[in-house]
C-alpha atoms as an extended CHARMM CRD file, in Angstrom:
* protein
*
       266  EXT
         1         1  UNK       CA              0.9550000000      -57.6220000000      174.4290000000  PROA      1               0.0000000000
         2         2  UNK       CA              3.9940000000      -56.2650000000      176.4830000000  PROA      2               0.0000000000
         3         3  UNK       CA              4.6420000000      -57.7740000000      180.0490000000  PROA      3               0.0000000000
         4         4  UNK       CA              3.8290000000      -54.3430000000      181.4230000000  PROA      4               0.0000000000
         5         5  UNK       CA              0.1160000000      -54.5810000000      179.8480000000  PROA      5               0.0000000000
         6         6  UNK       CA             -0.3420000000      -58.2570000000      180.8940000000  PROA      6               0.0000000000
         7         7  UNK       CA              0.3800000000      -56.3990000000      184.5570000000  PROA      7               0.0000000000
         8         8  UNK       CA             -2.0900000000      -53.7700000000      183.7900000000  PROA      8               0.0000000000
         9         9  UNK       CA             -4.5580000000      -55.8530000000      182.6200000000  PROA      9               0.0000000000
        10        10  UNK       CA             -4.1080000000      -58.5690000000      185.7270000000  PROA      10              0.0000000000
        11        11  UNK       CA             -4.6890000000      -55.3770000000      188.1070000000  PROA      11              0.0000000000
        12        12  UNK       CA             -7.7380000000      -54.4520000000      186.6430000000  PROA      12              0.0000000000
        13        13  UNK       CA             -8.9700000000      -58.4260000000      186.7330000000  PROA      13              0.0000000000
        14        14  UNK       CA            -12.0470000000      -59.0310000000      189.3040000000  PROA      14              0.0000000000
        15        15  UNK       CA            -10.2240000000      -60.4110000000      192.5550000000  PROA      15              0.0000000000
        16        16  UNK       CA            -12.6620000000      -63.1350000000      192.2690000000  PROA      16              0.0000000000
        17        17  UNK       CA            -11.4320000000      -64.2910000000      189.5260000000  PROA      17              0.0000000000
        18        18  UNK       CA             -8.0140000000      -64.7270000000      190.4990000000  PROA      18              0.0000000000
        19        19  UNK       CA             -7.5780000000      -68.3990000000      191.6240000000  PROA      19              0.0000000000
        20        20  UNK       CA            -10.5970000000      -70.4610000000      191.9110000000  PROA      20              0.0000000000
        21        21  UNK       CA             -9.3670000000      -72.9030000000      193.6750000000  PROA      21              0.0000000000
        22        22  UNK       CA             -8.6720000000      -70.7470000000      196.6700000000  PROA      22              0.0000000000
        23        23  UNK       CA            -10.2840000000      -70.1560000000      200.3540000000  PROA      23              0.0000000000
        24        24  UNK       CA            -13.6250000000      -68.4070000000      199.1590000000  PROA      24              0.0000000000
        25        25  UNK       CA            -13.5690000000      -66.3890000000      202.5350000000  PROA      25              0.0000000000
        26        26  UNK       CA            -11.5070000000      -63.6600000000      202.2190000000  PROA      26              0.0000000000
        27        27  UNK       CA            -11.5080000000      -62.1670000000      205.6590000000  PROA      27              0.0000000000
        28        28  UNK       CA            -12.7440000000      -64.6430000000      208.5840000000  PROA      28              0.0000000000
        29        29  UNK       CA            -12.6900000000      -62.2500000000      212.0380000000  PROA      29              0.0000000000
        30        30  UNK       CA            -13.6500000000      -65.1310000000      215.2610000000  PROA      30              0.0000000000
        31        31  UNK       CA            -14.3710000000      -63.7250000000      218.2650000000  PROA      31              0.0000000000
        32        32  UNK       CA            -12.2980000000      -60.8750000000      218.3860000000  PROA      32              0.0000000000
        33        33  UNK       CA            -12.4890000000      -58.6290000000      221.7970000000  PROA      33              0.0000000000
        34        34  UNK       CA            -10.1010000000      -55.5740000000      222.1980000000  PROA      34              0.0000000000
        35        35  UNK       CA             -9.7210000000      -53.1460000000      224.6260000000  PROA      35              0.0000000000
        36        36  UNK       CA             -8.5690000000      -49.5980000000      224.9860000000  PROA      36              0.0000000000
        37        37  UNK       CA             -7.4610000000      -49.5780000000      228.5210000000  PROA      37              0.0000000000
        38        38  UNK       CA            -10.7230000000      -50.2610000000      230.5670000000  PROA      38              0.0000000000
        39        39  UNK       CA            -12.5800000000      -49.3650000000      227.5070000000  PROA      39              0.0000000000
        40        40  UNK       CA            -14.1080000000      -52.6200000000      225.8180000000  PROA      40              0.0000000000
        41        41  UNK       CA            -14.0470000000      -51.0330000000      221.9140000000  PROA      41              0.0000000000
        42        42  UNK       CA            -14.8760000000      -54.7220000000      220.4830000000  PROA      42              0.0000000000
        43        43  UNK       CA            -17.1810000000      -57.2770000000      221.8830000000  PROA      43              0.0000000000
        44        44  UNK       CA            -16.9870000000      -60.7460000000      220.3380000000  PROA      44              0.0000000000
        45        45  UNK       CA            -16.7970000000      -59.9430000000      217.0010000000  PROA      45              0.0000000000
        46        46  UNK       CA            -17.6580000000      -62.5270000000      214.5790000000  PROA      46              0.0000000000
        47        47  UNK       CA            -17.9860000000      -61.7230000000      210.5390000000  PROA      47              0.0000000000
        48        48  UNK       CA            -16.6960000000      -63.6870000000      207.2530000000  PROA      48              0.0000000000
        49        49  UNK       CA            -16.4670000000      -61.4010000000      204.1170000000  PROA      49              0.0000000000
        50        50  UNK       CA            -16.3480000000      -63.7920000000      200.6040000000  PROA      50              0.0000000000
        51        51  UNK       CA            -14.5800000000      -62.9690000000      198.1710000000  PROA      51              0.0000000000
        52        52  UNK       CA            -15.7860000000      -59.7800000000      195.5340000000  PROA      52              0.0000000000
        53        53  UNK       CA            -18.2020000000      -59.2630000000      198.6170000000  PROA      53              0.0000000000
        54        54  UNK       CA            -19.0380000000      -55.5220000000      199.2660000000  PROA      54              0.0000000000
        55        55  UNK       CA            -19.2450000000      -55.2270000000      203.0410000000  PROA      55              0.0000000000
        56        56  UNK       CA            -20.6790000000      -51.6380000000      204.4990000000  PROA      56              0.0000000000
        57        57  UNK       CA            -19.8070000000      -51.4630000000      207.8920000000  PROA      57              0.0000000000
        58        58  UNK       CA            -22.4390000000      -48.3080000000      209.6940000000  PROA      58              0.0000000000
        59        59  UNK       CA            -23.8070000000      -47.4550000000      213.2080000000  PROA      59              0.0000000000
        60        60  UNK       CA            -23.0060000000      -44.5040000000      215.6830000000  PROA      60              0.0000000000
        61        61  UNK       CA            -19.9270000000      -42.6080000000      215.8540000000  PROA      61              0.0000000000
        62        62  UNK       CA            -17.4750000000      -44.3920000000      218.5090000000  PROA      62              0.0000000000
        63        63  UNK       CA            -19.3740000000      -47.7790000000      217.9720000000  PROA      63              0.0000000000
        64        64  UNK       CA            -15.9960000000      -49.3470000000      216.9030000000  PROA      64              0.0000000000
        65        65  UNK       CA            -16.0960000000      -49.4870000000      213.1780000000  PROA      65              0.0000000000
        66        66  UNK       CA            -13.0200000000      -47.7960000000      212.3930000000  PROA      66              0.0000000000
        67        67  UNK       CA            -11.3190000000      -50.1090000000      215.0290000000  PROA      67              0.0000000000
        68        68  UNK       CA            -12.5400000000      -53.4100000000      214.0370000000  PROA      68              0.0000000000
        69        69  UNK       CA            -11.2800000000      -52.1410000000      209.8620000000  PROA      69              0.0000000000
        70        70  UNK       CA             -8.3170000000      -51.6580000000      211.3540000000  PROA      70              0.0000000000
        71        71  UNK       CA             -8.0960000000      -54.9370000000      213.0870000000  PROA      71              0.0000000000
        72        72  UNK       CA             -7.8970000000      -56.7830000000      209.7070000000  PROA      72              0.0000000000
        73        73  UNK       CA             -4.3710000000      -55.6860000000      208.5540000000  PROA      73              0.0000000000
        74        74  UNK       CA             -3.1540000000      -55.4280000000      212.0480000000  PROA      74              0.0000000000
        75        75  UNK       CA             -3.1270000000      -51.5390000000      212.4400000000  PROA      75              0.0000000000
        76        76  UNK       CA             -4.9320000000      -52.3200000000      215.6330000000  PROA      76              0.0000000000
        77        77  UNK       CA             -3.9740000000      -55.2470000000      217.4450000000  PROA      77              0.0000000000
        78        78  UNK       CA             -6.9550000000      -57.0110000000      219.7460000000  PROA      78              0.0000000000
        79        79  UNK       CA             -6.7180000000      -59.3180000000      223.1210000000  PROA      79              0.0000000000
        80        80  UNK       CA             -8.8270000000      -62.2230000000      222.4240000000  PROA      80              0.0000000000
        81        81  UNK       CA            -10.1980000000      -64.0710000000      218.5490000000  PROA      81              0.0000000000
        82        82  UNK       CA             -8.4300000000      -64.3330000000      215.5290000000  PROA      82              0.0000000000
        83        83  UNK       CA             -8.4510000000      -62.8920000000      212.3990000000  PROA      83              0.0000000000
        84        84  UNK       CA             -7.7600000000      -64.5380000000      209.2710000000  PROA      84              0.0000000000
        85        85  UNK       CA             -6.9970000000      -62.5910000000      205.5890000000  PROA      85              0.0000000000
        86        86  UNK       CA             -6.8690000000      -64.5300000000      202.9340000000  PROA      86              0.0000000000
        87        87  UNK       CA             -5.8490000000      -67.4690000000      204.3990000000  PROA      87              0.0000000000
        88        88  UNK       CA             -3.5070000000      -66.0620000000      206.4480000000  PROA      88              0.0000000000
        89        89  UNK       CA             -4.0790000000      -65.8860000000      210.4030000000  PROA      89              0.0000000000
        90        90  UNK       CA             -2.7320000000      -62.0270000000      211.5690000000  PROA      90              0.0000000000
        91        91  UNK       CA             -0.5120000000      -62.5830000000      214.6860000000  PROA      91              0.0000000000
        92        92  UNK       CA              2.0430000000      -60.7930000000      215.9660000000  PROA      92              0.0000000000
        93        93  UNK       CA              4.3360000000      -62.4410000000      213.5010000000  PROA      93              0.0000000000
        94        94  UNK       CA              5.9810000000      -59.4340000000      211.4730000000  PROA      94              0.0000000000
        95        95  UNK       CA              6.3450000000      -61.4750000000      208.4870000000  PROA      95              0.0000000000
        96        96  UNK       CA              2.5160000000      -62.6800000000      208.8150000000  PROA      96              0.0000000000
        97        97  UNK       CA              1.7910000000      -58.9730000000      208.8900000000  PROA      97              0.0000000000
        98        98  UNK       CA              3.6810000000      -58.2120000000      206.1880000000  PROA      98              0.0000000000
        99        99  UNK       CA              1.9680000000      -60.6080000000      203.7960000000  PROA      99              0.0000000000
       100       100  UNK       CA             -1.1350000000      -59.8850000000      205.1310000000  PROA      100             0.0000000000
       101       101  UNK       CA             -0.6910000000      -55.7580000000      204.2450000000  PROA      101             0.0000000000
       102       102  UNK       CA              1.1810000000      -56.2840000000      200.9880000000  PROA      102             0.0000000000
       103       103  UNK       CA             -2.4010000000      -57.6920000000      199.5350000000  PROA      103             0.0000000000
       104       104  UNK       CA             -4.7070000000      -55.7110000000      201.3510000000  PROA      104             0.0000000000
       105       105  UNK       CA             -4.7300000000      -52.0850000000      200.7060000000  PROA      105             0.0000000000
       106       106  UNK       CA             -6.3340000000      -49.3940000000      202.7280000000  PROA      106             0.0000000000
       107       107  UNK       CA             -8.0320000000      -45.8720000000      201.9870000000  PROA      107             0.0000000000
       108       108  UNK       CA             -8.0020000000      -43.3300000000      205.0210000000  PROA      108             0.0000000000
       109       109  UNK       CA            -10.8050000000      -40.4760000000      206.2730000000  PROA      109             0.0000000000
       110       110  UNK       CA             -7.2510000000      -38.2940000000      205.8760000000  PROA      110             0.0000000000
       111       111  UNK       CA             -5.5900000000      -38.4970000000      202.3950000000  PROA      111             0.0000000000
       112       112  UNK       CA             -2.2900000000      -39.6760000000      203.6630000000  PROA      112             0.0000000000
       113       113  UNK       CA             -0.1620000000      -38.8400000000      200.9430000000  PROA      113             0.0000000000
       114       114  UNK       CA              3.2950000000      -37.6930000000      200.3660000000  PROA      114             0.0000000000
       115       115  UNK       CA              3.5730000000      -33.6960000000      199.8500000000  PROA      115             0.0000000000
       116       116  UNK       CA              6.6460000000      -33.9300000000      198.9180000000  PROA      116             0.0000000000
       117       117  UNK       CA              6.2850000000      -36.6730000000      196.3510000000  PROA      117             0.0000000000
       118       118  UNK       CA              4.1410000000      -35.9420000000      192.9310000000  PROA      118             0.0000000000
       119       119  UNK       CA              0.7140000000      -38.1830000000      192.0760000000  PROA      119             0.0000000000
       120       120  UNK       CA              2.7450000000      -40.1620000000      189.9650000000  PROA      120             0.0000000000
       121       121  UNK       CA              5.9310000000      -40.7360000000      192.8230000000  PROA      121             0.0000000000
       122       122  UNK       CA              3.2620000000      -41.3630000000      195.6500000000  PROA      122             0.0000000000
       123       123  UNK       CA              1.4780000000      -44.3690000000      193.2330000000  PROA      123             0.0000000000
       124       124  UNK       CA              4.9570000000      -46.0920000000      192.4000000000  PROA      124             0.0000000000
       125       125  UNK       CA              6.6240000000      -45.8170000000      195.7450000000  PROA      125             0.0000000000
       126       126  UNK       CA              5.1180000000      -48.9260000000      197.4150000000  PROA      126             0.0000000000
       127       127  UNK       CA              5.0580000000      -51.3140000000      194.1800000000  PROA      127             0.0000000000
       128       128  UNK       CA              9.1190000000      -50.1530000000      193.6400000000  PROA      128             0.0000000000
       129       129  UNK       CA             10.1240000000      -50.4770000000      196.9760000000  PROA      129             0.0000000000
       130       130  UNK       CA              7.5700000000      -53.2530000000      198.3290000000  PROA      130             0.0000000000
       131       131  UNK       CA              6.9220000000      -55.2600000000      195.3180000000  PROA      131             0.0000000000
       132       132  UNK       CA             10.3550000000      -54.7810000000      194.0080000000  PROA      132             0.0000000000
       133       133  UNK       CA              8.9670000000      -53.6920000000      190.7720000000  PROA      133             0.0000000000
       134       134  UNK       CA             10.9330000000      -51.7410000000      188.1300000000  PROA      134             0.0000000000
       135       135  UNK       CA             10.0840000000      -48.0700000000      188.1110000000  PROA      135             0.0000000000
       136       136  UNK       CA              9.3220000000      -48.2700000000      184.4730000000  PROA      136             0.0000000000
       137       137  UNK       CA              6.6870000000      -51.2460000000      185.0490000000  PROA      137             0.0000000000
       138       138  UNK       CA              5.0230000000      -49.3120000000      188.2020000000  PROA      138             0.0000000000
       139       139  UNK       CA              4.4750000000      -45.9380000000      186.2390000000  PROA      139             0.0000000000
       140       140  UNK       CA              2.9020000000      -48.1820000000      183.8340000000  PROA      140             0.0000000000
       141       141  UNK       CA              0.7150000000      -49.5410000000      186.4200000000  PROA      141             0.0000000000
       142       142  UNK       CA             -0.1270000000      -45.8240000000      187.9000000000  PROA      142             0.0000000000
       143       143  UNK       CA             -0.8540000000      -44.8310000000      184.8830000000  PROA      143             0.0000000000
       144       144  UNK       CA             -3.5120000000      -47.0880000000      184.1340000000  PROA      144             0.0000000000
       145       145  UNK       CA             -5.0630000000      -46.3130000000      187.6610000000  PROA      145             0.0000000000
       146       146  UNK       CA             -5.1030000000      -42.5580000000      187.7510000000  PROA      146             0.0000000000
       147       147  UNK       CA             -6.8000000000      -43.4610000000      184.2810000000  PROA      147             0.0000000000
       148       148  UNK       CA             -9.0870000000      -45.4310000000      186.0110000000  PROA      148             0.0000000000
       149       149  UNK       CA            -10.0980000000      -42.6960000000      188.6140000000  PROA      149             0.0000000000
       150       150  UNK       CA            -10.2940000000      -40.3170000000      185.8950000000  PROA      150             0.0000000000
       151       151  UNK       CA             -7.6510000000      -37.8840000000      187.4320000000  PROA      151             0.0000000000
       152       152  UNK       CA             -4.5990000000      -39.3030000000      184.5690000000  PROA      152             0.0000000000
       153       153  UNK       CA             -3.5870000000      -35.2500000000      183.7570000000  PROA      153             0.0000000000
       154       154  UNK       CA             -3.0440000000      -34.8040000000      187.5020000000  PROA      154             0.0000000000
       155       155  UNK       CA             -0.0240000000      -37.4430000000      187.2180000000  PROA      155             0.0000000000
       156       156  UNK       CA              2.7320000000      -34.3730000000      187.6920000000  PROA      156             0.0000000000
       157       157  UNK       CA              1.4370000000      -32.3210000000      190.4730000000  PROA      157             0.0000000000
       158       158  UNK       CA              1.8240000000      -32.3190000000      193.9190000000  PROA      158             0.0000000000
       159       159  UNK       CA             -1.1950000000      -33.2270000000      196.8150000000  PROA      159             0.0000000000
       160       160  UNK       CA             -1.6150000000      -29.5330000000      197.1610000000  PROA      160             0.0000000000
       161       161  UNK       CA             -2.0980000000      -28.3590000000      193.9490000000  PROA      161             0.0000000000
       162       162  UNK       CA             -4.9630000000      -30.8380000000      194.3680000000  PROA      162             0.0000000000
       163       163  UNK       CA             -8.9370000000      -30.5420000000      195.7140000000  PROA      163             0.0000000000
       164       164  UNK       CA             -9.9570000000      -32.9000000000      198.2920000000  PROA      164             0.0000000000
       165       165  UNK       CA            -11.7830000000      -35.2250000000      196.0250000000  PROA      165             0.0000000000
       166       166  UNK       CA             -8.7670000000      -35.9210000000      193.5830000000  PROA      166             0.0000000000
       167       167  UNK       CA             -6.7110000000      -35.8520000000      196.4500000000  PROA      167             0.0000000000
       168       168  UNK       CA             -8.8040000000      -39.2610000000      197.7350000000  PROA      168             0.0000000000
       169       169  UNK       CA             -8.9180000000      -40.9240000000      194.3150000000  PROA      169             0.0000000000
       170       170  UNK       CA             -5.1870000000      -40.4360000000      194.5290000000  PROA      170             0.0000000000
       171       171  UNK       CA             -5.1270000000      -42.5090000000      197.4250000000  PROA      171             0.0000000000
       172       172  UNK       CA             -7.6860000000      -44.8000000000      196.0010000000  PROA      172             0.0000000000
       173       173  UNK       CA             -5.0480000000      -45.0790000000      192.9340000000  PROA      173             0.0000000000
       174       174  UNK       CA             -2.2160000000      -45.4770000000      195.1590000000  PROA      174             0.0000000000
       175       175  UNK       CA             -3.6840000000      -48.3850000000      196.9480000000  PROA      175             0.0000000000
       176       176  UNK       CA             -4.6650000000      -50.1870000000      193.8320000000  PROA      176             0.0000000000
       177       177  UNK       CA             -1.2790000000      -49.8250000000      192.1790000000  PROA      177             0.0000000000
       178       178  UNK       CA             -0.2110000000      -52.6790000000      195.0360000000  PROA      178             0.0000000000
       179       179  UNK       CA             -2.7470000000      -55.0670000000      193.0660000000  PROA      179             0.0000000000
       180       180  UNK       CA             -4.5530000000      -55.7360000000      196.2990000000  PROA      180             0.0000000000
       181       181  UNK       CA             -6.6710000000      -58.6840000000      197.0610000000  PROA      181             0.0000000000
       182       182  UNK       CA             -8.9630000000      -56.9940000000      199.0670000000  PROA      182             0.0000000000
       183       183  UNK       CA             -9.6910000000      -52.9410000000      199.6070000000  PROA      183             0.0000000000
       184       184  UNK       CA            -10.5020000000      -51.3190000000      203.1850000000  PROA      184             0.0000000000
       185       185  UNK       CA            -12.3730000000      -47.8170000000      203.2190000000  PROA      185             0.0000000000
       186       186  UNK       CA            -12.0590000000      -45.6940000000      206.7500000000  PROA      186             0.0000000000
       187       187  UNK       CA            -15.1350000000      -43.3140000000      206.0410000000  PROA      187             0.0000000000
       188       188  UNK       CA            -13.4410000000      -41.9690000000      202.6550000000  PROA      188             0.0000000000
       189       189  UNK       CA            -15.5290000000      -39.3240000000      202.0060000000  PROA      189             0.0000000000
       190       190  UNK       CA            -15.9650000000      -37.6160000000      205.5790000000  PROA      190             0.0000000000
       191       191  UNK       CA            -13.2170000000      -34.9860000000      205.1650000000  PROA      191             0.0000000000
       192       192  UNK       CA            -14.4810000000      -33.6800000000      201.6760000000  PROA      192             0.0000000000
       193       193  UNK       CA            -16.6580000000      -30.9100000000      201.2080000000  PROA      193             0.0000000000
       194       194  UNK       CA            -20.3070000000      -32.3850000000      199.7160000000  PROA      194             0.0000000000
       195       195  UNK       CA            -19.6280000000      -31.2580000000      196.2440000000  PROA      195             0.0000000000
       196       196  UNK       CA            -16.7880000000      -33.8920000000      196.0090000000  PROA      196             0.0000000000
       197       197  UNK       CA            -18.3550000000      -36.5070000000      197.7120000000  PROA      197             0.0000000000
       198       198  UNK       CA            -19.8060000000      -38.0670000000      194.8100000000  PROA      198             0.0000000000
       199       199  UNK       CA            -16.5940000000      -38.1230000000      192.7540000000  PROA      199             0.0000000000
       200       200  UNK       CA            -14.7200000000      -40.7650000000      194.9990000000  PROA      200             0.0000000000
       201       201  UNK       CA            -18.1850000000      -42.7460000000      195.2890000000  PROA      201             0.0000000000
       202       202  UNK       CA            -18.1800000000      -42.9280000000      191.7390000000  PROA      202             0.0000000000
       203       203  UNK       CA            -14.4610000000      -44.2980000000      191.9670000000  PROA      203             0.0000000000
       204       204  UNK       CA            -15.7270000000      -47.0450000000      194.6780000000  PROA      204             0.0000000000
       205       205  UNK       CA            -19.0870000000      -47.7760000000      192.7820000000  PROA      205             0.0000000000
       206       206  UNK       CA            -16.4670000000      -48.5830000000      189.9820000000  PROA      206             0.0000000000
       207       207  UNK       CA            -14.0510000000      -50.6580000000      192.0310000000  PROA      207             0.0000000000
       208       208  UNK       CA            -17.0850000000      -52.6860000000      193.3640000000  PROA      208             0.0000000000
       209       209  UNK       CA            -18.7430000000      -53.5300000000      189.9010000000  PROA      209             0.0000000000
       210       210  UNK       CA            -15.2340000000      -54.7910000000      188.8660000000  PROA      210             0.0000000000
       211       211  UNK       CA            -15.6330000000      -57.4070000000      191.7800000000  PROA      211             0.0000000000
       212       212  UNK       CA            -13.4770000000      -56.2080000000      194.0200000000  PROA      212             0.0000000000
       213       213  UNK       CA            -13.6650000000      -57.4410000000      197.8670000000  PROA      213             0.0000000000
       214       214  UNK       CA            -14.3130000000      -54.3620000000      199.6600000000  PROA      214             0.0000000000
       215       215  UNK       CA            -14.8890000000      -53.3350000000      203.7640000000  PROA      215             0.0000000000
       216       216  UNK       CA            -16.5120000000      -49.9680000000      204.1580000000  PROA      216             0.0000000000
       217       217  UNK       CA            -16.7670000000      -48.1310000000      206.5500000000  PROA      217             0.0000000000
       218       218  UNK       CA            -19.0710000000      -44.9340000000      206.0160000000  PROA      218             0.0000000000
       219       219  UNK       CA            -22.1720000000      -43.0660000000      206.6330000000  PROA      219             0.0000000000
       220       220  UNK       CA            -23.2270000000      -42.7190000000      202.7590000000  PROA      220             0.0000000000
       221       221  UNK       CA            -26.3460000000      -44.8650000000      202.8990000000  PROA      221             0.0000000000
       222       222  UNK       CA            -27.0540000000      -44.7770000000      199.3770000000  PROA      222             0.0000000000
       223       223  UNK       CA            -23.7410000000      -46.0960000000      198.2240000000  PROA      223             0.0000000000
       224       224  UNK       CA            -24.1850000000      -48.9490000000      201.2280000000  PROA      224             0.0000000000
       225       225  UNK       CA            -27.7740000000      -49.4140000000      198.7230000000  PROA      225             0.0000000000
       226       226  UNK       CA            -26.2950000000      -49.0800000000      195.6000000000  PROA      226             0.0000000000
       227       227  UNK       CA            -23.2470000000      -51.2570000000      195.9060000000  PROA      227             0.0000000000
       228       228  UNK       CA            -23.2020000000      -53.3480000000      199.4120000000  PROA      228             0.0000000000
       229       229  UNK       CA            -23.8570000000      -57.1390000000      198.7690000000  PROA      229             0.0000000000
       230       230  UNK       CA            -24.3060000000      -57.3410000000      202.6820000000  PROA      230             0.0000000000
       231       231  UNK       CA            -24.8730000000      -54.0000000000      205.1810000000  PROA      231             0.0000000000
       232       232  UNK       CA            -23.4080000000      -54.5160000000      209.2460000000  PROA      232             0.0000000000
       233       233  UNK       CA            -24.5160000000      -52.1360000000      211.6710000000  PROA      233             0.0000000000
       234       234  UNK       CA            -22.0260000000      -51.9610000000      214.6300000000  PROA      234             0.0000000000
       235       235  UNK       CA            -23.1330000000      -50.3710000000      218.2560000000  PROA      235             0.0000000000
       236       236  UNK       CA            -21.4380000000      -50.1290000000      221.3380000000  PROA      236             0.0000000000
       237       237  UNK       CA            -18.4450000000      -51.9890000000      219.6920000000  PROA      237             0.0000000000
       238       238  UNK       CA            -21.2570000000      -55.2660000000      218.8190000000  PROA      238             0.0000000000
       239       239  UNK       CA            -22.6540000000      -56.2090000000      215.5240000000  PROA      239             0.0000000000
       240       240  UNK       CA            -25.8990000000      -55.6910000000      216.0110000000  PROA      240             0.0000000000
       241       241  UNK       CA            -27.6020000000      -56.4770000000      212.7390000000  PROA      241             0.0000000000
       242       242  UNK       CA            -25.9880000000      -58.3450000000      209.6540000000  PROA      242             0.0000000000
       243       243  UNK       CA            -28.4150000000      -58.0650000000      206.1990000000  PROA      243             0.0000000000
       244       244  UNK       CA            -29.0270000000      -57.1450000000      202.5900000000  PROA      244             0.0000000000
       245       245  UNK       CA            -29.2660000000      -53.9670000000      201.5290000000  PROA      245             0.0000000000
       246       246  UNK       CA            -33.2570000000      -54.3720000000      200.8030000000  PROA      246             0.0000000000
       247       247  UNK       CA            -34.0210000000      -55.7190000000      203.8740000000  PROA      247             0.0000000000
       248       248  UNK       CA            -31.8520000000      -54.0500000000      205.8510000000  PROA      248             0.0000000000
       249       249  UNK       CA            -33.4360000000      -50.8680000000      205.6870000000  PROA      249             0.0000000000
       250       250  UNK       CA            -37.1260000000      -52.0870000000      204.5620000000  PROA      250             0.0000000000
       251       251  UNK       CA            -37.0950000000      -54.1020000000      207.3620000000  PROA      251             0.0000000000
       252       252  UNK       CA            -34.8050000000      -53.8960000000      210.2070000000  PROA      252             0.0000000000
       253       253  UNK       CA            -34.8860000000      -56.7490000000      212.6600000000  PROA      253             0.0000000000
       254       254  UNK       CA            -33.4370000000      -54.9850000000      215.6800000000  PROA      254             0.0000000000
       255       255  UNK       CA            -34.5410000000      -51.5360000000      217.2420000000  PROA      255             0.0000000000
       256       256  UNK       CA            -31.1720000000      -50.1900000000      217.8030000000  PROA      256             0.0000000000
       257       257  UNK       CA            -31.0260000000      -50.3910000000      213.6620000000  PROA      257             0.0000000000
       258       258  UNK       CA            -34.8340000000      -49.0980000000      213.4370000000  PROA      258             0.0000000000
       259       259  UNK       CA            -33.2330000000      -45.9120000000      215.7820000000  PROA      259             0.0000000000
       260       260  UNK       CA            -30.3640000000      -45.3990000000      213.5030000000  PROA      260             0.0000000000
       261       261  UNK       CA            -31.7360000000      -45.3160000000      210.1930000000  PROA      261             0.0000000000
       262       262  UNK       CA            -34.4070000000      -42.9430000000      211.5100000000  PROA      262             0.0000000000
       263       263  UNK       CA            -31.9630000000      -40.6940000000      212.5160000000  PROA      263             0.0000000000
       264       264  UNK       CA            -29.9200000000      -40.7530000000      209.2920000000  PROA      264             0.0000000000
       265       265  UNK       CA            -32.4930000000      -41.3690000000      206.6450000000  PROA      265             0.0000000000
       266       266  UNK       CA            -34.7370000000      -38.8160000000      205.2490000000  PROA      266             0.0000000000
């Protein structure tokens, strides 16, 4: 097996099963308060995420979600707690940063890709000029992912030539191609049109059977069912409720949950 197949394969490994002897907590936020201004967009924030856990992150619009996701490779800086990824406490240490966002990669509401770059030039760009990786090696590696999100033909075009859904598993391909430890969705699938919503599910219901450690933030309850190991509902920038999937909306143990899955849930 060539070197660039042993790479392949290691990308596609569980990111549980890489080390065993390491920190089983992937991402430990304590105590974390930010605010915007006056506006207090995270109240004491407390949450560990294990590793190959599948944390859904839901509540009301402008509860802080996106914000605290943020938070945990330092896109978003905070006032008070810390926040520790993968062993690694995020200050405002560049190089800390740096390590911290090389293993942790990050899907966006908006696409975020190059236009002017190709499917196949937006996948290798970070590996080549991040990882230091030959450019023969990362094609290899995009490759295998745009296999894996089922979009490998699209490898030539550019982001325009492209629907919205293949557009997103672009970005989920792009991210993955930086072999991260640990993958952050920002509502992925609120910018597509309904009839592509369940391709890039499909992609993360995929990702998550593979093991991978995984923060979500969205509004599709039946993936948060499907594939969460744990479901948080956020309010008023507070974690309000912290459970599994079943019980979590069988049997919600706060009211402000009981109001927000009856507004959401047929």
């Amino acid at each position: 097996m060539s070197a660039i197949d042993n790479d392949a394969r290691s990308a596609a490994a569980p990111a549980g099963d890489i080390g065993t002897t390491r920190n089983p907590i992937a991402v430990d936020i304590c105590g974390v308060n930010k605010w915007f201004g006056a506006f207090h967009v995270l109240r004491d924030i407390n949450l560990q995420v294990k590793r190959s856990e599948r944390i859904v992150i839901c509540g009301p619009s402008g509860g802080g979600k996106s914000t605290l996701l943020r938070c945990v490779n330092r896109l978003e800086d905070w006032q008070q707690g810390r926040v520790i990824v993968d062993g690694v406490e995020l200050t405002e240490d560049l190089k800390s940063i740096d390590e911290v966002r090389r293993e942790v990669g990050m899907v966006f509401q908006q696409f975020n890709l190059f236009p002017h770059l190709s499917v196949l030039d937006n996948c290798t760009l970070a590996p080549i000029w991040v990882r230091g990786m030959a450019r023969k090696e990362a094609e290899a590696i995009a490759h295998h992912y745009l296999e894996r999100v089922r979009i490998p033909e699209q490898a030539a075009k550019y982001p325009a030539q492209l629907s919205g859904g293949q557009q997103q598993r672009v970005a989920i391909a792009r991210a993955l191609c930086m072999q991260p430890k640990i993958m952050l969705f920002d509502e992925p699938t609120s910018s597509l049109d309904p009839e592509m919503v369940r391709e890039v599910l499909d992609t993360m219901v995929a990702l998550a059977m593979d093991g991978m450690t995984m923060m979500v933030v969205t509004h599709e309850m039946g993936f948060a069912r499907q594939v969460a190991t744990r479901v948080v509902l956020m309010d008023a920038g507070q974690i309000i409720e912290v459970n599994a999937p079943e019980p979590f909306f069988t049997n919600p143990q706060h009211e402000r949950t009981k109001a927000f899955l009856s507004q959401i849930l047929p």
